[in-house]
Amino acid sequence: MDNFIIAPKQGVPFVSVANMKKLINTLGIEACISALVKCVEADYKRWHLFEKSARYASHSKDGVIELMPVSDGNMFACKYVNGHPINTKQDLQTVAAFGLLADVATGYPILLSEMCVLTALRTAATSAMVAKYCAPTNATTLALIGNGAQSEFQALAMKTVLGIRQFRLYDIDRSASEKTYNNLQGFNIDVVICSSAAEAVTGAHIITTCTADKKNAIVLHNDMITNGVFINAIGGDCPGKTELDSKILQRADKVFVEFEPQTRIEGEIQHLPANFAVTEFHQVVNQQVTARDNDQQLIVFDGVGFASEDFSALVFIRDLLLQQPEYQILDLITQQADPRNLFSVIRES
């Protein structure tokens, strides 16, 4: 089982929210993001080894509950995650998530972890990894449209990986922008709150859209967007939830996706013809295609989040636990002396 922490019959390591906080703060959030970028990129380089499928989704009028499975043949990962924008009205998070890593050879779970914070970190790491290839040369400014739970992580990832120092924030709820502004103080960056999306994108080299409403929306209109920018569109992540004017996609020089069968269902391209040309991003990482040919091109990443990124994040945490054992042991799997005698578990005093 890849030399993990304990024998499978001793219990399952569990990383709680408190454990995750200690792990990240000990390493440092920017160092954590930087390391995650390398993990996500390394797994994109071995994309062909993964057994892939679009995620399972159960939709309701207020949100969606999803399962995201993937395996590289040695380990299996699966994340439970929801998306309920209405939750904030009940003082609950839009997203709740946890993840499992298992040994393929035995089927035994080897790690259970919170994934609210970890998903934010891996999403930011993925955005920065993609931007490293797609952003125009010498990009300095990011417009961040939608300033909810993801926003600070996105900003710090772009700072850490690309050296971005100027951030322009916009959210329909100004208090969300103020929250983000306050949280980013002390990170040696310049943050400005804008009064509209159009103002925020003016002069930006990278535009990240990360809004929460479960509806087809136009957060960015075509006439707002100049040539030469990189649009990191990561808010549209389920059927009926989009952020971009379709004319932007049709006008773009290149549109990249993670796993095309999933993005066709959930991404910005869900409203476009089935033959609309997109490129899976692993082809860029593996140098099969170029992300950007010149600084005048309009490049779009239609990111919905894919299970391999969760796999990368869970393996990253597993390896981090070898250095810093911040976990608890869960009595999750029965551990009777005779593995065939399950009935003995309820008969033992």
CSV table of N, CA and C in Angstrom, one decimal, residues 168-304:
chain,number,residue,atom,x,y,z
A,168,ARG,N,-8.1,42.9,-8.8
A,168,ARG,CA,-9.3,43.8,-9.0
A,168,ARG,C,-10.5,42.9,-8.7
A,169,LEU,N,-11.2,43.2,-7.6
A,169,LEU,CA,-12.3,42.4,-7.1
A,169,LEU,C,-13.7,43.0,-7.5
A,170,TYR,N,-14.6,42.0,-7.8
A,170,TYR,CA,-16.0,42.4,-8.0
A,170,TYR,C,-16.9,41.3,-7.6
A,171,ASP,N,-18.0,41.6,-6.8
A,171,ASP,CA,-19.0,40.7,-6.5
A,171,ASP,C,-20.3,41.5,-6.4
A,172,ILE,N,-21.4,40.9,-6.7
A,172,ILE,CA,-22.7,41.6,-6.6
A,172,ILE,C,-23.0,42.0,-5.1
A,173,ASP,N,-22.4,41.2,-4.2
A,173,ASP,CA,-22.5,41.5,-2.8
A,173,ASP,C,-21.2,42.2,-2.4
A,174,ARG,N,-21.2,43.5,-2.2
A,174,ARG,CA,-19.9,44.2,-1.9
A,174,ARG,C,-19.3,43.6,-0.6
A,175,SER,N,-20.1,43.1,0.3
A,175,SER,CA,-19.5,42.6,1.6
A,175,SER,C,-18.6,41.4,1.3
A,176,ALA,N,-18.9,40.7,0.3
A,176,ALA,CA,-18.0,39.6,-0.1
A,176,ALA,C,-16.7,40.1,-0.6
A,177,SER,N,-16.7,41.2,-1.4
A,177,SER,CA,-15.4,41.8,-1.8
A,177,SER,C,-14.6,42.4,-0.6
A,178,GLU,N,-15.4,42.9,0.3
A,178,GLU,CA,-14.7,43.5,1.5
A,178,GLU,C,-14.1,42.4,2.3
A,179,LYS,N,-14.8,41.3,2.4
A,179,LYS,CA,-14.2,40.1,3.1
A,179,LYS,C,-12.9,39.7,2.5
A,180,THR,N,-12.9,39.5,1.2
A,180,THR,CA,-11.7,39.1,0.4
A,180,THR,C,-10.6,40.1,0.6
A,181,TYR,N,-11.0,41.4,0.4
A,181,TYR,CA,-10.0,42.5,0.6
A,181,TYR,C,-9.3,42.4,2.0
A,182,ASN,N,-10.1,42.2,3.0
A,182,ASN,CA,-9.5,42.2,4.4
A,182,ASN,C,-8.6,40.9,4.5
A,183,ASN,N,-9.1,39.8,4.0
A,183,ASN,CA,-8.3,38.6,4.2
A,183,ASN,C,-7.0,38.6,3.4
A,184,LEU,N,-6.9,39.4,2.4
A,184,LEU,CA,-5.7,39.4,1.6
A,184,LEU,C,-4.7,40.5,2.1
A,185,GLN,N,-5.0,41.2,3.1
A,185,GLN,CA,-4.1,42.2,3.7
A,185,GLN,C,-2.9,41.4,4.3
A,186,GLY,N,-1.7,41.9,4.1
A,186,GLY,CA,-0.5,41.3,4.7
A,186,GLY,C,0.2,40.3,3.8
A,187,PHE,N,-0.3,40.2,2.6
A,187,PHE,CA,0.3,39.3,1.6
A,187,PHE,C,1.1,40.0,0.5
A,188,ASN,N,1.4,41.2,0.8
A,188,ASN,CA,2.3,42.0,-0.1
A,188,ASN,C,1.7,42.1,-1.6
A,189,ILE,N,0.4,42.4,-1.6
A,189,ILE,CA,-0.3,42.5,-2.9
A,189,ILE,C,-1.1,43.8,-2.9
A,190,ASP,N,-1.5,44.3,-4.1
A,190,ASP,CA,-2.4,45.4,-4.2
A,190,ASP,C,-3.8,45.0,-4.6
A,191,VAL,N,-4.7,45.2,-3.7
A,191,VAL,CA,-6.1,44.8,-3.9
A,191,VAL,C,-7.1,46.0,-4.0
A,192,VAL,N,-7.9,46.0,-5.1
A,192,VAL,CA,-8.9,47.1,-5.3
A,192,VAL,C,-10.2,46.5,-5.4
A,193,ILE,N,-11.2,47.1,-4.8
A,193,ILE,CA,-12.6,46.7,-4.9
A,193,ILE,C,-13.2,47.5,-6.0
A,194,CYS,N,-13.9,46.9,-7.0
A,194,CYS,CA,-14.5,47.6,-8.1
A,194,CYS,C,-16.0,47.6,-8.0
A,195,SER,N,-16.6,48.5,-8.7
A,195,SER,CA,-18.1,48.6,-8.6
A,195,SER,C,-18.9,47.8,-9.7
A,196,SER,N,-18.1,47.2,-10.6
A,196,SER,CA,-18.8,46.4,-11.7
A,196,SER,C,-17.8,45.4,-12.2
A,197,ALA,N,-18.3,44.4,-12.9
A,197,ALA,CA,-17.5,43.5,-13.6
A,197,ALA,C,-16.7,44.1,-14.7
A,198,ALA,N,-17.3,45.1,-15.4
A,198,ALA,CA,-16.7,45.8,-16.5
A,198,ALA,C,-15.5,46.6,-16.0
A,199,GLU,N,-15.6,47.2,-14.8
A,199,GLU,CA,-14.5,48.0,-14.2
A,199,GLU,C,-13.4,47.0,-13.8
A,200,ALA,N,-13.8,45.9,-13.2
A,200,ALA,CA,-12.8,45.0,-12.7
A,200,ALA,C,-11.9,44.4,-13.8
A,201,VAL,N,-12.5,44.1,-15.0
A,201,VAL,CA,-11.7,43.5,-16.0
A,201,VAL,C,-10.9,44.5,-16.8
A,202,THR,N,-11.1,45.8,-16.7
A,202,THR,CA,-10.4,46.8,-17.4
A,202,THR,C,-8.9,46.7,-17.0
A,203,GLY,N,-8.1,46.5,-18.0
A,203,GLY,CA,-6.6,46.4,-17.7
A,203,GLY,C,-6.1,45.1,-17.2
A,204,ALA,N,-7.0,44.1,-17.0
A,204,ALA,CA,-6.6,42.8,-16.4
A,204,ALA,C,-6.0,41.9,-17.5
A,205,HIS,N,-5.0,41.2,-17.1
A,205,HIS,CA,-4.4,40.2,-18.0
A,205,HIS,C,-5.0,38.8,-17.9
A,206,ILE,N,-5.5,38.5,-16.7
A,206,ILE,CA,-6.1,37.3,-16.3
A,206,ILE,C,-7.5,37.6,-15.7
A,207,ILE,N,-8.5,36.9,-16.1
A,207,ILE,CA,-9.9,37.1,-15.5
A,207,ILE,C,-10.3,35.8,-15.0
A,208,THR,N,-10.6,35.7,-13.7
A,208,THR,CA,-11.2,34.5,-13.1
A,208,THR,C,-12.6,34.8,-12.7
A,209,THR,N,-13.5,33.9,-13.2
A,209,THR,CA,-14.9,34.0,-12.8
A,209,THR,C,-15.2,32.8,-11.9
A,210,CYS,N,-15.8,33.1,-10.7
A,210,CYS,CA,-16.1,32.1,-9.8
A,210,CYS,C,-17.3,32.5,-8.9
A,211,THR,N,-18.4,32.5,-9.6
A,211,THR,CA,-19.7,32.9,-9.0
A,211,THR,C,-20.4,31.7,-8.6
A,212,ALA,N,-21.5,31.8,-7.7
A,212,ALA,CA,-22.1,30.7,-7.1
A,212,ALA,C,-23.5,30.4,-7.5
A,213,ASP,N,-24.2,31.3,-8.0
A,213,ASP,CA,-25.6,31.1,-8.4
A,213,ASP,C,-25.8,29.9,-9.3
A,214,LYS,N,-26.8,29.1,-9.0
A,214,LYS,CA,-27.0,27.9,-9.9
A,214,LYS,C,-28.0,28.3,-11.0
A,215,LYS,N,-27.5,29.1,-11.9
A,215,LYS,CA,-28.3,29.5,-13.1
A,215,LYS,C,-27.4,29.9,-14.2
A,216,ASN,N,-28.0,29.9,-15.4
A,216,ASN,CA,-27.2,30.4,-16.6
A,216,ASN,C,-27.2,31.9,-16.5
A,217,ALA,N,-26.0,32.4,-16.4
A,217,ALA,CA,-25.8,33.9,-16.2
A,217,ALA,C,-24.8,34.4,-17.2
A,218,ILE,N,-24.8,35.7,-17.4
A,218,ILE,CA,-23.7,36.3,-18.2
A,218,ILE,C,-23.0,37.2,-17.3
A,219,VAL,N,-21.9,36.7,-16.7
A,219,VAL,CA,-21.1,37.5,-15.8
A,219,VAL,C,-20.1,38.4,-16.6
A,220,LEU,N,-19.6,37.8,-17.7
A,220,LEU,CA,-18.8,38.5,-18.6
A,220,LEU,C,-19.5,38.6,-20.0
A,221,HIS,N,-19.7,39.8,-20.5
A,221,HIS,CA,-20.2,40.1,-21.8
A,221,HIS,C,-19.1,40.2,-22.8
A,222,ASN,N,-19.3,39.8,-24.0
A,222,ASN,CA,-18.3,39.8,-25.0
A,222,ASN,C,-17.6,41.1,-25.2
A,223,ASP,N,-18.4,42.2,-25.1
A,223,ASP,CA,-17.8,43.6,-25.4
A,223,ASP,C,-16.9,44.0,-24.2
A,224,MET,N,-16.9,43.3,-23.1
A,224,MET,CA,-16.0,43.6,-22.0
A,224,MET,C,-14.6,43.1,-22.2
A,225,ILE,N,-14.4,42.1,-23.1
A,225,ILE,CA,-13.2,41.3,-23.2
A,225,ILE,C,-12.3,41.8,-24.4
A,226,THR,N,-11.1,42.1,-24.1
A,226,THR,CA,-10.2,42.5,-25.2
A,226,THR,C,-9.3,41.3,-25.5
A,227,ASN,N,-8.7,41.3,-26.7
A,227,ASN,CA,-7.8,40.2,-27.1
A,227,ASN,C,-6.6,40.2,-26.2
A,228,GLY,N,-6.0,39.1,-26.1
A,228,GLY,CA,-4.8,38.9,-25.3
A,228,GLY,C,-4.9,38.5,-23.9
A,229,VAL,N,-6.2,38.4,-23.4
A,229,VAL,CA,-6.3,38.0,-22.0
A,229,VAL,C,-6.5,36.5,-21.9
A,230,PHE,N,-6.4,36.0,-20.7
A,230,PHE,CA,-6.7,34.6,-20.3
A,230,PHE,C,-7.9,34.6,-19.4
A,231,ILE,N,-9.0,33.9,-19.8
A,231,ILE,CA,-10.2,33.8,-18.9
A,231,ILE,C,-10.2,32.5,-18.3
A,232,ASN,N,-10.1,32.5,-17.0
A,232,ASN,CA,-10.1,31.3,-16.1
A,232,ASN,C,-11.6,31.1,-15.6
A,233,ALA,N,-12.4,30.5,-16.4
A,233,ALA,CA,-13.9,30.4,-16.0
A,233,ALA,C,-14.1,29.1,-15.2
A,234,ILE,N,-14.3,29.3,-13.9
A,234,ILE,CA,-14.4,28.1,-13.1
A,234,ILE,C,-15.7,28.0,-12.2
A,235,GLY,N,-16.6,29.0,-12.5
A,235,GLY,CA,-17.8,29.0,-11.7
A,235,GLY,C,-18.9,28.1,-12.3
A,236,GLY,N,-18.9,27.9,-13.6
A,236,GLY,CA,-19.9,27.1,-14.2
A,236,GLY,C,-19.5,25.6,-14.1
A,237,ASP,N,-20.3,24.9,-13.3
A,237,ASP,CA,-19.8,23.5,-12.9
A,237,ASP,C,-21.0,22.5,-12.8
A,238,CYS,N,-22.1,22.8,-13.4
A,238,CYS,CA,-23.2,21.8,-13.5
A,238,CYS,C,-24.2,22.3,-14.6
A,239,PRO,N,-25.0,21.4,-15.0
A,239,PRO,CA,-26.0,21.7,-16.0
A,239,PRO,C,-26.8,22.9,-15.6
A,240,GLY,N,-27.0,23.9,-16.5
A,240,GLY,CA,-27.8,25.0,-16.2
A,240,GLY,C,-27.1,26.1,-15.4
A,241,LYS,N,-25.8,26.0,-15.3
A,241,LYS,CA,-25.0,27.0,-14.5
A,241,LYS,C,-23.8,27.4,-15.3
A,242,THR,N,-23.9,28.6,-15.9
A,242,THR,CA,-22.8,29.2,-16.7
A,242,THR,C,-22.5,30.6,-16.4
A,243,GLU,N,-21.4,31.2,-16.8
A,243,GLU,CA,-21.0,32.6,-16.5
A,243,GLU,C,-20.7,33.4,-17.7
A,244,LEU,N,-20.3,32.8,-18.8
A,244,LEU,CA,-19.8,33.6,-20.0
A,244,LEU,C,-20.8,33.8,-21.1
A,245,ASP,N,-20.8,34.9,-21.7
A,245,ASP,CA,-21.4,35.2,-23.0
A,245,ASP,C,-20.9,34.1,-24.0
A,246,SER,N,-21.7,33.4,-24.6
A,246,SER,CA,-21.3,32.3,-25.5
A,246,SER,C,-20.4,32.9,-26.7
A,247,LYS,N,-20.6,34.2,-27.0
A,247,LYS,CA,-19.8,34.8,-28.0
A,247,LYS,C,-18.4,34.9,-27.7
A,248,ILE,N,-18.1,34.9,-26.4
A,248,ILE,CA,-16.7,34.9,-25.9
A,248,ILE,C,-16.0,33.6,-26.3
A,249,LEU,N,-16.7,32.5,-26.1
A,249,LEU,CA,-16.2,31.2,-26.4
A,249,LEU,C,-16.0,31.0,-27.9
A,250,GLN,N,-17.0,31.5,-28.7
A,250,GLN,CA,-17.0,31.4,-30.1
A,250,GLN,C,-15.8,32.2,-30.7
A,251,ARG,N,-15.5,33.3,-30.0
A,251,ARG,CA,-14.5,34.2,-30.5
A,251,ARG,C,-13.1,33.8,-30.0
A,252,ALA,N,-13.0,33.0,-29.0
A,252,ALA,CA,-11.7,32.6,-28.4
A,252,ALA,C,-10.8,31.9,-29.4
A,253,ASP,N,-9.5,32.1,-29.3
A,253,ASP,CA,-8.6,31.4,-30.2
A,253,ASP,C,-8.5,29.9,-29.8
A,254,LYS,N,-8.5,29.7,-28.5
A,254,LYS,CA,-8.5,28.3,-28.0
A,254,LYS,C,-9.3,28.2,-26.7
A,255,VAL,N,-10.0,27.1,-26.6
A,255,VAL,CA,-10.8,26.8,-25.4
A,255,VAL,C,-10.3,25.5,-24.8
A,256,PHE,N,-9.9,25.5,-23.6
A,256,PHE,CA,-9.3,24.3,-22.9
A,256,PHE,C,-10.3,23.8,-21.9
A,257,VAL,N,-10.3,22.5,-21.7
A,257,VAL,CA,-11.2,21.8,-20.7
A,257,VAL,C,-10.4,20.7,-20.0
A,258,GLU,N,-10.9,20.2,-18.9
A,258,GLU,CA,-10.3,19.1,-18.2
A,258,GLU,C,-10.6,17.8,-18.9
A,259,PHE,N,-11.8,17.3,-18.7
A,259,PHE,CA,-12.2,16.0,-19.2
A,259,PHE,C,-13.5,16.3,-20.1
A,260,GLU,N,-13.3,16.3,-21.4
A,260,GLU,CA,-14.3,16.8,-22.3
A,260,GLU,C,-15.7,16.2,-22.1
A,261,PRO,N,-15.9,14.9,-21.9
A,261,PRO,CA,-17.2,14.3,-21.7
A,261,PRO,C,-18.0,15.0,-20.5
A,262,GLN,N,-17.2,15.3,-19.4
A,262,GLN,CA,-17.8,16.0,-18.3
A,262,GLN,C,-18.1,17.4,-18.6
A,263,THR,N,-17.2,18.1,-19.2
A,263,THR,CA,-17.4,19.6,-19.5
A,263,THR,C,-18.5,19.8,-20.5
A,264,ARG,N,-18.8,18.9,-21.4
A,264,ARG,CA,-19.9,19.0,-22.3
A,264,ARG,C,-21.2,19.1,-21.6
A,265,ILE,N,-21.3,18.4,-20.4
A,265,ILE,CA,-22.5,18.4,-19.6
A,265,ILE,C,-22.6,19.6,-18.7
A,266,GLU,N,-21.5,20.0,-18.1
A,266,GLU,CA,-21.5,20.9,-17.0
A,266,GLU,C,-20.9,22.3,-17.3
A,267,GLY,N,-20.0,22.4,-18.3
A,267,GLY,CA,-19.2,23.6,-18.4
A,267,GLY,C,-19.9,24.7,-19.2
A,268,GLU,N,-19.1,25.7,-19.5
A,268,GLU,CA,-19.6,26.9,-20.3
A,268,GLU,C,-20.0,26.4,-21.7
A,269,ILE,N,-19.4,25.3,-22.2
A,269,ILE,CA,-19.7,24.8,-23.6
A,269,ILE,C,-21.0,24.0,-23.6
A,270,GLN,N,-21.7,23.9,-22.5
A,270,GLN,CA,-22.9,23.0,-22.5
A,270,GLN,C,-23.9,23.6,-23.5
A,271,HIS,N,-23.9,24.9,-23.8
A,271,HIS,CA,-24.9,25.5,-24.7
A,271,HIS,C,-24.5,25.5,-26.2
A,272,LEU,N,-23.2,25.1,-26.4
A,272,LEU,CA,-22.7,25.2,-27.8
A,272,LEU,C,-22.8,23.8,-28.5
A,273,PRO,N,-22.8,23.8,-29.8
A,273,PRO,CA,-22.9,22.6,-30.5
A,273,PRO,C,-21.9,21.5,-30.1
A,274,ALA,N,-22.3,20.3,-30.2
A,274,ALA,CA,-21.4,19.2,-29.8
A,274,ALA,C,-20.1,19.1,-30.5
A,275,ASN,N,-20.0,19.7,-31.7
A,275,ASN,CA,-18.8,19.7,-32.4
A,275,ASN,C,-17.9,21.0,-32.2
A,276,PHE,N,-18.4,21.8,-31.3
A,276,PHE,CA,-17.5,23.0,-31.0
A,276,PHE,C,-16.2,22.5,-30.4
A,277,ALA,N,-15.1,23.1,-31.0
A,277,ALA,CA,-13.8,22.5,-30.8
A,277,ALA,C,-13.2,23.0,-29.4
A,278,VAL,N,-12.8,22.0,-28.6
A,278,VAL,CA,-12.1,22.2,-27.4
A,278,VAL,C,-10.9,21.3,-27.3
A,279,THR,N,-10.0,21.6,-26.4
A,279,THR,CA,-8.8,20.8,-26.2
A,279,THR,C,-8.7,20.4,-24.8
A,280,GLU,N,-8.5,19.1,-24.5
A,280,GLU,CA,-8.2,18.7,-23.1
A,280,GLU,C,-6.8,19.2,-22.6
A,281,PHE,N,-6.8,19.7,-21.4
A,281,PHE,CA,-5.5,20.4,-21.0
A,281,PHE,C,-4.3,19.5,-20.8
A,282,HIS,N,-4.6,18.2,-20.6
A,282,HIS,CA,-3.4,17.3,-20.5
A,282,HIS,C,-2.5,17.3,-21.7
A,283,GLN,N,-3.1,17.7,-22.9
A,283,GLN,CA,-2.4,17.8,-24.1
A,283,GLN,C,-1.4,18.9,-24.1
A,284,VAL,N,-1.7,20.0,-23.4
A,284,VAL,CA,-0.8,21.1,-23.2
A,284,VAL,C,0.4,20.7,-22.3
A,285,VAL,N,0.0,20.1,-21.2
A,285,VAL,CA,1.0,19.7,-20.2
A,285,VAL,C,2.0,18.7,-20.8
A,286,ASN,N,1.5,17.8,-21.7
A,286,ASN,CA,2.3,16.8,-22.3
A,286,ASN,C,2.9,17.3,-23.6
A,287,GLN,N,2.9,18.6,-23.9
A,287,GLN,CA,3.5,19.2,-25.0
A,287,GLN,C,3.0,18.7,-26.4
A,288,GLN,N,1.8,18.3,-26.4
A,288,GLN,CA,1.2,17.9,-27.7
A,288,GLN,C,0.6,19.0,-28.4
A,289,VAL,N,0.2,20.1,-27.7
A,289,VAL,CA,-0.3,21.3,-28.3
A,289,VAL,C,0.2,22.5,-27.4
A,290,THR,N,0.2,23.7,-28.0
A,290,THR,CA,0.7,24.8,-27.3
A,290,THR,C,-0.6,25.6,-26.7
A,291,ALA,N,-0.4,26.1,-25.5
A,291,ALA,CA,-1.5,26.8,-24.9
A,291,ALA,C,-1.7,28.2,-25.5
A,292,ARG,N,-0.7,28.9,-25.8
A,292,ARG,CA,-0.8,30.2,-26.4
A,292,ARG,C,0.4,30.4,-27.4
A,293,ASP,N,0.0,30.9,-28.6
A,293,ASP,CA,1.0,31.1,-29.6
A,293,ASP,C,1.5,32.5,-29.7
A,294,ASN,N,0.7,33.5,-29.2
A,294,ASN,CA,1.2,34.9,-29.1
A,294,ASN,C,0.3,35.6,-28.1
A,295,ASP,N,0.7,36.8,-27.7
A,295,ASP,CA,0.1,37.6,-26.6
A,295,ASP,C,-1.2,38.3,-27.1
A,296,GLN,N,-1.6,38.1,-28.3
A,296,GLN,CA,-2.8,38.7,-28.8
A,296,GLN,C,-4.0,37.7,-28.8
A,297,GLN,N,-3.7,36.5,-28.5
A,297,GLN,CA,-4.8,35.5,-28.5
A,297,GLN,C,-5.7,35.6,-27.2
A,298,LEU,N,-6.9,35.3,-27.4
A,298,LEU,CA,-7.9,35.2,-26.3
A,298,LEU,C,-8.0,33.7,-26.0
A,299,ILE,N,-7.6,33.3,-24.8
A,299,ILE,CA,-7.6,31.9,-24.3
A,299,ILE,C,-8.6,31.8,-23.2
A,300,VAL,N,-9.4,30.7,-23.3
A,300,VAL,CA,-10.4,30.4,-22.2
A,300,VAL,C,-10.1,29.0,-21.7
A,301,PHE,N,-10.1,28.9,-20.3
A,301,PHE,CA,-10.1,27.6,-19.7
A,301,PHE,C,-11.5,27.4,-19.1
A,302,ASP,N,-12.3,26.4,-19.6
A,302,ASP,CA,-13.6,26.1,-19.1
A,302,ASP,C,-13.4,25.0,-18.0
A,303,GLY,N,-13.2,25.5,-16.8
A,303,GLY,CA,-12.8,24.5,-15.7
A,303,GLY,C,-14.0,24.2,-14.9
A,304,VAL,N,-14.4,22.9,-14.8
A,304,VAL,CA,-15.5,22.5,-13.9
A,304,VAL,C,-15.0,21.7,-12.7
